[in-house]
Amino acid sequence: MDVVVQQTVNALALGGTYALLALGLAMVFSVLGLINFAHGELMTVTGYAMYFVLTAGLPFEIAVLVGIVAAIATAMLMERVAFRPVRNAGTATMLLTSFAVSTILHMLFQNLISARPKALPVPDWMIGALNIAGFDIGVIQLMSISATALLLFALTVFLRRSTLGIAMRAASLDFPVTRLMGINANMVISTAFAISGLLAGVAGVLWLAQRGSVDPLMGFLPVLKAFIAVVLGGLGSLSGAVLGGFTLAFIEVALRAFLPDDWLPFRESIALALVILLLLVRPEGLLGRKEAIR
Amino acid sequence: MSRSNWLKTTAMTAALAGAVFASGTAAAENFKVGYAGGFTGYLAPYDQPSLKGVQLAIDEINAAGGIGGTMPIELIVKDTRSDTAQAAVVAQELVDDGVSVMIVSCDVDPAVASGVIAQAAEIPSVSSCASTPTLPAAVGPYMFSNYTADNLQATVLASYAREQGLENAYVLLSRDTPYTEKLPEYFAEVFAAMGGNVVAVGEFTIGQQDFSAEVTNIKGLDPQPDVIMTAAYEPDFPAFLKQLRAAGITAQVLGSDGIDSPTTFGLGDVAEGVVFSNAGFPSEGSPLAAYEAAYEAKYGEPNDTVFTATGYDAMLVIAAAVEAAGSTDGAAIRDAWDNLENVQVATGTMTYKGQNRVPVRVVALNQVSGGERVHVGDFTPDPSQIPAP
């Protein structure tokens, strides 16, 4: 039983970072119909911003702040430079544009900074673990869970209470009608990218604190996981993305923890097979709306 | 003149011009070396540093007049974009460019793709840092390894663990690459053969950010492992190590050359005491220390990975083989290469004679102490202890 509780805590912490990333993807998808595959590169930008701040001898807290701001700025810049010009060209064009942005950023990181990973030392207090009621919980795990909870709460308040937030929810339901109501499309889309940048930045800090280094290609895998989470949760649904992130994490941790040794090589295949099974039962995703499928 | 005749004439003129051009370069007696590497994409962290080392070696050799003092080296570099199909295309381009020796990628798959093209053209090829010992046999008699083989490193690590009196090992591997899978398996094999007990073998996926499930499993093992060995590298190794130490597990951690990176030394307390193997330690007055100085002089920054040094080594070995062959003929170079003994390189010496094209070279053990690298020692394992690939 103890092991089950411990692994649940583990899954919650992992699910938090998945959820943050998936939510970022879903924010943009809900207003633009675009899965931004350059989303992971925002984490990388956070990493390099932190690296340069730390190299300049500034404290870690400032590096975190600068890293998150850099991710937000890059997300908005991405939208302005790459996606706005092709906004009316159809989703396939935008999808390919996002791959192009991702590849261009990879090459820039590799050739202008370094192809080798850059060390990102993390303060020692972040490495330890707390023992709560007999269960180990890492400081980073705890930060991950609390950051996710905090951001989800703040985002919910923003989306329910502020005019811009309500406009964004309306846009996710029906963008053309929302525009007819006099809502500025650029404003809504730009904000969606800014929020996705913020979420990627926070997820980036948490992931970077674990891995201790930043390298040019680090964003690829997390965005893939987030994509699976978004599809699982239901494309177009924000709460679905969060639920998808946690579900994916629970499936992964459970398989890694409890599969017999002989089965371990197949854990990823089993995890994806379970995801497909869930999608067969609910083709529109866990919380997806049928009409959200375009 | 009909259109097709006109085309033929043009093609022949072009071919003749090409022949004249080629003989023109031959008159200058340049020795052409082709490099098909992944300079962008996922292999860039390994192939880019290797290229820097190769270029440094060529600079030094050419400054002394070239191979044997008479034959300057001309390097033709082509990017495979870390794509296996492209690795074959690029290798064919290099063959068409008339290279005499080819250097190929650090990863086994593209190295094989390029290697078979070179093999078919009877051009010797070498992977700068692929460490899978079966690579040369998989391609054929014209393919050579350069880097410390996985089974060699694993043997040194296992012997060290047993000498330290460590009894119970936990091994963490990933089947995503031969390196992360085979090296720990070789370790487990040697560790058990030397009387140790392998308690459990765990698995991970490269890029998996969370190791809490594995760490929780390790905590539940009986007996508790006193040594944990993995060939994981960034970003997996630091994430694993942090979560391991956070859970209060204090077992000795052994790693391989993949973690020889500034990141490992920037991890702080959690990395304290970690022992890892690599291709050499730059002790005072050693050739490797001299190499590091030359590297810094050329590139204006300190060398931060051993892959530049092993790239440099590969080029010195090529030069030694060509000099011993006394010819630029592929078969002659191949035969001379296969008989090289004690070639002095940056990381020590290398011997190919009687080794089936997988060189014997020294393995250094290093310990992380106070964020610095401490030399544990240099080891050349007894061949009888090295597991068959």
XYZ file of C-alpha atoms in Angstrom:
683
model
C 0.000 0.000 0.000
C 2.821 2.355 0.919
C 4.366 1.820 -2.464
C 1.079 2.662 -4.164
C 0.798 5.959 -2.276
C 4.452 6.774 -3.024
C 3.984 6.046 -6.723
C 0.795 8.130 -6.750
C 2.757 11.086 -5.445
C 5.335 10.394 -8.166
C 2.635 10.342 -10.841
C 1.114 13.582 -9.552
C 4.464 15.350 -9.831
C 5.135 14.067 -13.340
C 1.543 14.749 -14.367
C 1.987 18.345 -13.250
C 4.689 19.074 -15.816
C 2.830 17.166 -18.523
C -0.307 19.128 -17.679
C 1.475 22.488 -17.838
C 2.888 21.700 -21.263
C -0.332 20.206 -22.574
C -2.280 23.205 -21.353
C 0.094 25.492 -23.257
C -0.485 23.522 -26.439
C -4.237 23.481 -25.849
C -4.414 27.272 -25.238
C -3.037 27.934 -28.698
C -5.033 25.147 -30.302
C -8.280 26.427 -28.846
C -7.956 29.833 -30.529
C -5.987 28.987 -33.680
C -6.623 25.297 -34.381
C -2.849 24.887 -34.397
C -0.752 22.316 -32.544
C 2.428 24.301 -32.099
C 5.263 21.790 -32.372
C 7.737 24.551 -31.608
C 6.228 24.700 -28.104
C 9.032 22.570 -26.638
C 11.621 25.030 -27.914
C 10.167 27.569 -25.480
C 11.536 25.337 -22.697
C 14.899 25.366 -24.404
C 14.792 29.172 -24.616
C 14.073 29.254 -20.874
C 17.097 27.023 -20.342
C 19.502 29.127 -22.383
C 18.213 32.357 -20.816
C 18.855 30.845 -17.374
C 22.268 29.634 -18.497
C 23.336 33.099 -19.643
C 22.011 34.779 -16.496
C 23.816 32.243 -14.264
C 27.007 32.594 -16.311
C 26.825 36.341 -15.704
C 26.996 35.506 -11.997
C 23.441 36.487 -11.051
C 21.434 34.485 -8.494
C 19.299 31.493 -9.446
C 15.994 33.222 -8.617
C 16.714 35.957 -11.175
C 17.643 33.307 -13.720
C 14.267 31.628 -13.188
C 12.454 34.933 -13.669
C 14.416 35.850 -16.792
C 13.949 32.325 -18.145
C 10.168 32.488 -17.843
C 9.999 36.008 -19.294
C 12.183 34.846 -22.202
C 9.767 31.993 -22.924
C 6.788 34.375 -22.911
C 8.588 36.849 -25.188
C 9.681 34.096 -27.573
C 6.162 32.680 -27.741
C 4.730 36.071 -28.647
C 7.518 36.692 -31.137
C 6.894 33.293 -32.698
C 3.248 34.190 -33.203
C 4.056 37.596 -34.655
C 6.866 36.488 -36.997
C 5.894 32.975 -38.053
C 2.205 32.302 -37.467
C 0.425 35.608 -38.063
C 1.461 35.822 -41.758
C 0.036 32.337 -42.442
C -2.922 32.555 -40.096
C -5.500 32.420 -42.907
C -3.644 29.825 -44.946
C -5.167 26.775 -43.293
C -4.160 24.505 -40.456
C -1.801 22.313 -42.518
C 0.291 25.345 -43.439
C 0.433 26.459 -39.831
C 1.385 22.971 -38.672
C 4.268 22.855 -41.145
C 5.256 26.370 -40.105
C 5.504 25.186 -36.497
C 7.817 22.335 -37.559
C 9.902 24.839 -39.498
C 10.137 27.170 -36.502
C 11.196 24.224 -34.355
C 13.899 23.097 -36.800
C 15.222 26.618 -37.342
C 15.510 27.109 -33.582
C 17.334 23.757 -33.219
C 19.889 24.800 -35.836
C 20.323 28.245 -34.295
C 20.923 26.755 -30.839
C 23.347 24.174 -32.232
C 25.357 26.560 -34.326
C 25.209 29.816 -32.365
C 25.399 28.493 -28.805
C 26.719 24.928 -28.728
C 25.800 21.463 -29.897
C 27.007 20.177 -26.514
C 24.769 20.491 -23.468
C 25.451 23.476 -21.213
C 25.549 22.851 -17.484
C 22.856 24.542 -15.425
C 23.786 24.190 -11.758
C 20.796 24.122 -9.441
C 21.005 25.299 -5.812
C 21.406 22.438 -3.373
C 18.165 23.162 -1.515
C 16.224 22.127 -4.598
C 17.778 18.689 -4.710
C 16.757 17.230 -1.380
C 13.584 15.504 -0.346
C 11.046 16.029 2.403
C 9.644 13.160 4.363
C 5.940 13.714 4.920
C 4.088 11.030 6.893
C 6.620 8.420 5.856
C 6.594 9.290 2.173
C 9.502 10.811 0.321
C 8.663 13.766 -1.770
C 11.417 15.557 -3.649
C 11.602 19.327 -3.402
C 11.330 19.569 -7.190
C 8.362 17.192 -7.150
C 6.690 19.328 -4.516
C 7.409 22.471 -6.530
C 6.012 20.783 -9.600
C 2.757 19.860 -7.877
C 2.314 23.258 -6.242
C 3.280 25.243 -9.362
C 0.756 23.272 -11.378
C -1.979 23.815 -8.801
C -1.195 27.529 -8.547
C -1.076 28.104 -12.286
C -4.248 26.124 -12.908
C -6.041 28.170 -10.257
C -4.751 31.481 -11.615
C -5.628 30.497 -15.159
C -9.131 29.443 -14.164
C -9.715 32.790 -12.444
C -8.331 34.624 -15.475
C -10.489 32.700 -17.930
C -13.656 33.057 -15.846
C -13.349 36.572 -14.453
C -11.413 38.796 -16.855
C -12.863 40.159 -20.111
C -9.907 38.898 -22.083
C -10.250 35.470 -20.483
C -13.935 35.281 -21.309
C -13.115 36.423 -24.849
C -10.594 33.602 -25.119
C -13.090 31.005 -23.959
C -15.589 32.371 -26.441
C -12.934 32.267 -29.153
C -12.253 28.625 -28.371
C -15.925 27.872 -28.938
C -16.413 29.916 -32.080
C -13.751 32.333 -33.198
C -15.610 34.019 -36.110
C -18.621 34.853 -33.957
C -16.356 36.128 -31.177
C -14.729 38.490 -33.649
C -18.168 39.692 -34.755
C -18.754 40.663 -31.116
C -15.921 43.147 -31.474
C -13.123 41.147 -29.877
C -9.676 41.918 -31.276
C -8.369 38.680 -32.817
C -4.702 39.650 -32.596
C -5.112 40.460 -28.927
C -6.724 37.100 -28.132
C -4.192 35.076 -30.126
C -1.242 36.999 -28.772
C -2.464 36.439 -25.217
C -2.930 32.727 -25.893
C 0.697 32.524 -27.021
C 1.874 34.556 -24.029
C 0.095 32.174 -21.654
C 1.476 29.151 -23.482
C 4.930 30.734 -23.134
C 4.399 31.224 -19.401
C 3.310 27.598 -18.953
C 6.209 26.307 -21.037
C 8.595 28.524 -19.077
C 7.446 27.162 -15.721
C 7.464 23.570 -16.994
C 10.904 24.311 -18.441
C 12.301 25.497 -15.090
C 10.971 22.363 -13.362
C 12.375 20.034 -16.012
C 15.707 21.891 -16.148
C 16.063 21.654 -12.384
C 15.859 17.873 -12.742
C 18.191 17.478 -15.690
C 20.840 20.032 -14.725
C 21.689 21.014 -18.278
C 20.226 22.623 -21.362
C 20.794 21.286 -24.859
C 19.491 22.301 -28.288
C 17.112 19.378 -28.813
C 15.674 19.087 -25.296
C 12.240 20.417 -26.248
C 11.279 17.705 -28.672
C 10.276 14.860 -26.383
C 8.244 16.882 -23.856
C 6.153 18.422 -26.631
C 5.448 14.940 -27.963
C 4.199 13.851 -24.537
C 2.146 17.021 -24.263
C 0.660 16.364 -27.695
C -0.411 12.881 -26.602
C -1.905 14.403 -23.448
C -3.833 16.998 -25.458
C -5.256 14.407 -27.848
C -6.098 12.127 -24.944
C -7.824 14.918 -23.068
C -9.723 16.119 -26.113
C -8.478 18.605 -28.672
C -9.870 22.023 -27.958
C -10.618 21.397 -24.300
C -8.427 23.168 -21.743
C -9.480 21.089 -18.748
C -9.127 18.043 -20.995
C -5.467 18.873 -21.593
C -4.843 18.947 -17.846
C -6.705 15.697 -17.302
C -4.861 14.158 -20.281
C -1.509 15.165 -18.796
C -2.287 13.565 -15.452
C -3.786 10.451 -17.054
C -0.695 9.938 -19.207
C 1.568 10.355 -16.184
C -0.459 7.900 -14.121
C -0.369 5.309 -16.912
C 3.394 5.755 -17.361
C 4.331 5.647 -13.697
C 2.024 2.712 -12.986
C 3.543 0.690 -15.812
C 7.116 1.528 -14.829
C 6.426 0.717 -11.204
C 4.342 -2.411 -11.400
C 5.078 -4.211 -14.681
C 6.996 -7.466 -14.234
C 10.639 -7.193 -15.323
C 10.100 -9.255 -18.459
C 7.472 -6.805 -19.635
C 9.473 -3.645 -18.964
C 10.851 -3.327 -22.524
C 7.272 -2.938 -23.753
C 6.181 -0.277 -21.249
C 6.042 2.569 -23.798
C 4.130 0.440 -26.278
C 1.697 -0.631 -23.584
C 1.248 2.983 -22.457
C 0.468 4.116 -26.007
C -1.786 1.107 -26.569
C -3.772 2.129 -23.472
C -4.026 5.669 -24.835
C -5.332 4.309 -28.146
C -7.789 2.114 -26.256
C -9.095 5.151 -24.361
C -9.448 7.003 -27.651
C -11.350 4.084 -29.174
C -13.846 4.286 -26.322
C -13.945 8.090 -26.431
C -12.810 9.182 -29.899
C -13.259 12.855 -29.023
C -10.938 12.523 -26.024
C -11.745 12.358 -22.324
C -13.342 15.801 -22.143
C -13.570 16.588 -25.847
C -16.645 18.009 -27.454
C -17.796 16.389 -30.637
C -18.130 19.725 -32.416
C -14.597 20.651 -31.433
C -13.276 18.199 -34.014
C -12.816 20.274 -37.097
C 24.742 16.474 -84.432
C 21.686 14.842 -82.964
C 20.559 15.839 -79.550
C 21.657 12.587 -77.904
C 25.100 12.772 -79.540
C 25.449 16.308 -78.362
C 24.625 15.156 -74.829
C 27.202 12.364 -75.045
C 29.888 14.743 -76.257
C 29.133 17.171 -73.491
C 29.217 14.398 -70.932
C 32.546 13.115 -72.247
C 34.055 16.568 -72.283
C 32.932 17.026 -68.725
C 34.365 13.650 -67.754
C 37.673 14.484 -69.409
C 37.779 17.842 -67.701
C 37.065 16.027 -64.448
C 39.899 13.589 -65.082
C 42.317 16.407 -65.829
C 41.208 18.180 -62.689
C 41.609 15.024 -60.610
C 45.113 14.334 -61.913
C 45.887 17.988 -61.231
C 45.118 17.478 -57.544
C 47.018 14.198 -57.511
C 50.099 16.058 -58.725
C 49.938 18.196 -55.568
C 49.846 14.864 -53.667
C 47.061 15.838 -51.382
C 45.686 12.991 -49.339
C 41.901 13.265 -49.364
C 40.005 12.354 -46.215
C 36.219 12.492 -46.268
C 34.125 13.134 -43.157
C 30.465 12.091 -43.258
C 29.233 13.309 -39.889
C 26.031 14.472 -38.227
C 27.064 18.079 -37.704
C 23.438 19.108 -37.262
C 20.712 17.095 -35.564
C 20.983 14.662 -32.689
C 24.581 13.602 -33.421
C 25.917 17.155 -33.417
C 26.967 16.950 -29.731
C 29.415 14.167 -30.690
C 30.298 14.719 -34.332
C 30.940 18.458 -34.016
C 33.597 18.007 -31.303
C 35.113 15.060 -33.220
C 35.460 17.288 -36.270
C 37.250 19.924 -34.215
C 39.781 17.327 -33.084
C 40.238 16.021 -36.625
C 40.868 19.533 -37.895
C 43.408 20.208 -35.166
C 45.285 17.003 -36.088
C 45.263 17.929 -39.781
C 46.564 21.428 -38.985
C 49.461 19.923 -37.055
C 50.232 17.248 -39.655
C 50.078 19.728 -42.548
C 52.236 22.240 -40.671
C 54.910 19.525 -40.679
C 54.520 19.040 -44.441
C 51.768 16.436 -44.380
C 51.749 12.675 -43.880
C 55.362 11.488 -43.847
C 56.372 15.128 -44.336
C 55.335 15.097 -48.004
C 51.636 14.533 -48.391
C 49.300 17.264 -47.068
C 45.836 16.171 -45.987
C 42.760 17.657 -47.592
C 39.579 17.223 -45.553
C 36.192 17.098 -47.274
C 33.395 17.540 -44.738
C 29.765 16.662 -45.498
C 26.815 16.872 -43.139
C 24.521 13.865 -42.834
C 22.055 15.908 -40.730
C 22.133 12.891 -38.338
C 19.956 11.027 -40.830
C 20.840 7.415 -41.587
C 19.628 7.500 -45.205
C 21.499 10.738 -45.771
C 24.627 9.116 -44.268
C 24.662 6.655 -47.198
C 24.076 9.416 -49.775
C 26.834 11.579 -48.338
C 29.249 8.626 -48.203
C 28.631 7.970 -51.899
C 29.326 11.636 -52.648
C 32.625 11.359 -50.786
C 33.537 8.212 -52.723
C 32.788 10.111 -55.918
C 34.991 12.950 -54.660
C 37.842 10.443 -54.583
C 38.576 10.284 -50.869
C 41.123 7.686 -49.728
C 39.824 7.289 -46.183
C 36.455 8.111 -44.694
C 35.549 9.168 -41.157
C 31.930 8.422 -40.270
C 29.422 9.281 -37.538
C 29.545 8.503 -33.845
C 26.305 6.538 -33.860
C 26.241 2.951 -35.067
C 23.320 3.166 -37.513
C 24.625 6.015 -39.702
C 28.161 4.645 -39.263
C 27.029 1.340 -40.792
C 25.122 3.160 -43.569
C 28.240 5.135 -44.547
C 30.588 2.241 -43.811
C 28.994 -0.192 -46.259
C 29.366 2.365 -49.077
C 33.052 2.805 -48.229
C 33.417 -0.980 -47.889
C 31.984 -1.509 -51.383
C 34.439 1.054 -52.772
C 37.283 -0.597 -50.801
C 37.984 2.605 -48.924
C 38.909 2.224 -45.239
C 36.488 3.983 -42.892
C 36.498 4.672 -39.182
C 33.805 5.821 -36.766
C 35.198 8.601 -34.622
C 33.369 7.650 -31.437
C 30.925 4.785 -31.945
C 31.692 2.400 -29.113
C 29.696 -0.708 -30.061
C 32.352 -3.427 -30.435
C 30.405 -5.286 -33.137
C 30.453 -2.338 -35.557
C 33.525 -3.248 -37.670
C 32.396 -6.872 -38.030
C 28.926 -5.724 -39.069
C 30.316 -3.710 -41.966
C 33.362 -5.649 -43.171
C 37.150 -5.642 -43.335
C 37.399 -1.976 -44.375
C 35.629 -0.635 -41.267
C 37.546 0.291 -38.114
C 36.559 1.412 -34.627
C 38.378 4.211 -32.895
C 36.681 4.773 -29.577
C 36.909 2.808 -26.329
C 34.647 -0.201 -26.848
C 31.669 -0.712 -24.534
C 32.813 -4.128 -23.305
C 36.243 -2.688 -22.450
C 34.777 0.139 -20.345
C 32.299 -2.203 -18.662
C 35.079 -4.597 -17.681
C 37.129 -1.829 -16.085
C 34.092 -0.550 -14.169
C 33.108 -4.016 -12.952
C 36.674 -4.834 -11.833
C 36.809 -1.544 -9.969
C 33.505 -2.256 -8.218
C 34.670 -5.700 -7.130
C 38.056 -4.353 -5.967
C 36.190 -1.850 -3.806
C 34.442 -4.790 -2.153
C 31.027 -3.962 -3.584
C 28.741 -6.978 -3.582
C 25.245 -6.153 -4.782
C 24.688 -4.283 -8.010
C 21.648 -2.599 -9.529
C 21.961 -1.968 -13.247
C 19.877 0.619 -15.122
C 19.751 0.321 -18.894
C 17.789 1.649 -21.834
C 17.140 -0.330 -24.977
C 16.892 2.890 -26.984
C 20.551 2.733 -28.071
C 23.145 -0.093 -28.160
C 25.360 2.017 -25.898
C 22.824 2.484 -23.102
C 21.746 -1.160 -23.376
C 24.941 -3.137 -23.977
C 27.376 -1.362 -21.696
C 25.352 -2.070 -18.513
C 24.731 -5.625 -19.733
C 28.479 -6.183 -20.181
C 28.960 -4.713 -16.718
C 26.410 -7.096 -15.196
C 28.064 -10.026 -16.972
C 31.567 -9.211 -15.735
C 30.362 -8.222 -12.257
C 28.615 -11.597 -11.868
C 31.603 -13.463 -13.345
C 33.798 -11.853 -10.685
C 31.559 -13.145 -7.929
C 29.256 -10.158 -7.501
C 25.482 -10.337 -7.216
C 23.294 -8.423 -9.686
C 20.207 -7.700 -7.594
C 18.024 -6.233 -10.336
C 18.120 -4.686 -13.793
C 15.956 -1.610 -14.362
C 15.016 0.064 -17.605
C 14.447 3.638 -18.658
C 13.556 5.561 -21.789
C 15.971 8.185 -23.042
C 14.526 11.613 -22.288
C 12.253 10.317 -19.529
C 12.348 13.174 -17.039
C 11.023 11.278 -14.090
C 12.806 8.381 -12.405
C 10.684 8.287 -9.268
C 9.144 4.920 -10.166
C 12.571 3.334 -10.669
C 13.951 4.943 -7.503
C 10.982 3.725 -5.453
C 11.609 0.240 -6.836
C 15.301 0.414 -5.882
C 14.319 1.409 -2.334
C 12.213 -1.726 -2.110
C 15.016 -4.084 -3.153
C 16.353 -6.720 -0.824
C 19.299 -6.839 -0.463
C 19.855 -3.134 -1.011
C 22.378 -2.578 -3.818
C 25.714 -1.090 -2.718
C 26.614 -0.171 -6.290
C 24.388 1.261 -9.021
C 25.685 1.204 -12.580
C 24.213 2.883 -15.647
C 25.336 4.106 -19.049
C 22.669 6.826 -19.002
C 23.919 10.284 -19.900
C 22.377 13.747 -20.083
C 19.599 14.500 -19.447
C 18.752 11.124 -17.923
C 21.782 10.629 -15.715
C 21.465 13.896 -13.730
C 17.707 13.443 -13.324
C 18.181 9.855 -12.130
C 21.033 10.744 -9.803
C 19.160 13.647 -8.186
C 16.064 11.566 -7.563
C 18.170 8.678 -6.292
C 20.014 10.830 -3.769
C 16.838 12.695 -2.817
C 15.343 9.341 -1.843
C 18.266 8.793 0.517
C 19.998 6.044 -1.455
C 23.723 6.368 -0.890
C 25.067 3.437 -2.958
C 28.187 3.996 -5.055
C 27.136 5.178 -8.529
C 29.193 4.134 -11.544
C 28.789 5.758 -14.942
C 30.454 5.583 -18.329
C 32.053 8.175 -20.600
C 28.650 9.576 -21.623
C 28.575 11.571 -18.380
C 32.011 13.099 -18.951
C 30.544 16.555 -19.368
C 30.568 19.875 -17.489
C 26.992 19.142 -16.389
C 28.148 16.267 -14.189
C 30.622 18.525 -12.399
C 27.955 21.212 -11.944
C 25.531 18.918 -10.140
C 26.888 19.728 -6.687
C 26.572 17.376 -3.729
C 24.581 14.666 -5.490
C 27.450 13.893 -7.875
C 30.020 13.625 -5.082
C 31.863 10.309 -5.294
C 30.451 9.223 -8.672
C 33.045 7.200 -10.591
C 33.026 7.070 -14.388
C 35.202 5.680 -17.136
C 36.463 7.546 -20.182
C 39.206 7.538 -22.793
C 41.865 9.351 -20.808
C 42.813 11.698 -18.003
C 44.928 14.798 -18.732
C 47.454 14.356 -15.943
C 50.369 16.766 -15.697
C 52.840 16.261 -18.558
C 50.693 13.677 -20.340
C 50.056 13.818 -24.116
C 46.424 14.575 -23.321
C 47.413 17.666 -21.316
C 49.547 18.825 -24.257
C 46.599 18.165 -26.553
C 44.271 20.227 -24.350
C 46.721 23.134 -24.495
C 46.927 22.913 -28.289
C 43.136 22.757 -28.466
C 42.723 25.877 -26.385
C 45.337 27.687 -28.472
C 43.490 26.868 -31.697
C 39.884 27.364 -30.635
C 40.284 29.969 -27.904
C 38.259 27.988 -25.370
C 39.090 25.027 -23.146
C 38.183 21.586 -24.408
C 35.027 20.408 -22.635
C 34.715 16.864 -23.973
C 36.942 13.906 -24.695
C 35.301 13.497 -28.123
C 37.557 16.198 -29.590
C 40.593 14.235 -28.405
C 39.330 10.954 -29.822
C 38.619 12.693 -33.164
C 42.225 13.890 -33.073
C 43.328 10.327 -32.285
C 41.409 8.951 -35.280
C 43.210 11.329 -37.631
C 46.625 10.414 -36.172
C 45.805 6.726 -36.654
C 44.824 7.361 -40.286
C 48.102 9.210 -40.861
C 50.043 6.369 -39.204
C 48.287 3.777 -41.383
C 48.960 5.703 -44.593
C 52.576 6.226 -43.638
C 53.008 2.534 -42.808
C 51.309 1.535 -46.066
C 53.538 3.860 -48.080
C 50.668 4.119 -50.522
C 47.267 5.732 -50.939
C 45.732 2.501 -52.187
C 42.719 1.478 -50.094
C 43.743 -2.175 -49.659
C 47.292 -1.227 -48.664
C 46.064 1.299 -46.088
C 43.579 -1.235 -44.718
C 46.281 -3.883 -44.252
C 48.702 -1.448 -42.643
C 45.941 -0.131 -40.360
C 45.067 -3.642 -39.235
C 48.699 -4.128 -38.148
C 49.243 -0.851 -36.303
C 50.792 -1.215 -32.876
C 51.247 1.341 -30.115
C 50.411 4.417 -32.147
C 51.029 7.428 -29.925
C 47.816 9.487 -29.780
C 46.458 12.209 -27.508
C 44.743 9.840 -25.087
C 47.628 7.339 -24.878
C 48.488 4.579 -27.327
C 46.365 2.524 -29.673
C 46.910 -0.989 -31.031
C 44.941 -2.606 -33.848
C 47.134 -5.634 -34.495
C 45.219 -8.824 -33.752
C 42.140 -6.978 -32.448
C 39.681 -7.415 -35.328
C 39.725 -3.670 -36.037
C 38.535 -2.725 -32.527
C 41.534 -0.981 -30.944
C 42.950 -1.677 -27.526
C 43.351 1.569 -25.690
C 43.562 2.651 -22.126
C 40.463 3.234 -20.010
C 40.721 5.925 -17.357
C 38.598 5.990 -14.232
C 37.655 9.364 -12.802
C 35.904 10.360 -9.628
C 33.813 13.462 -9.056
C 35.074 15.193 -5.931
C 34.055 18.683 -4.863
C 32.889 19.435 -8.400
C 36.323 18.495 -9.756
C 37.669 15.515 -11.661
C 40.030 13.257 -9.716
C 42.044 10.568 -11.453
C 41.414 7.102 -10.007
C 43.769 5.396 -12.437
C 44.376 4.096 -15.943
C 43.442 0.505 -16.692
C 44.020 -1.932 -19.524
C 41.920 -4.981 -18.704
C 43.096 -8.534 -19.124
C 41.639 -9.684 -22.500
C 40.363 -12.892 -20.871
C 38.013 -10.851 -18.656
C 36.514 -8.791 -21.491
C 33.139 -10.266 -22.487
C 32.743 -11.273 -26.121
C 30.769 -8.672 -28.043
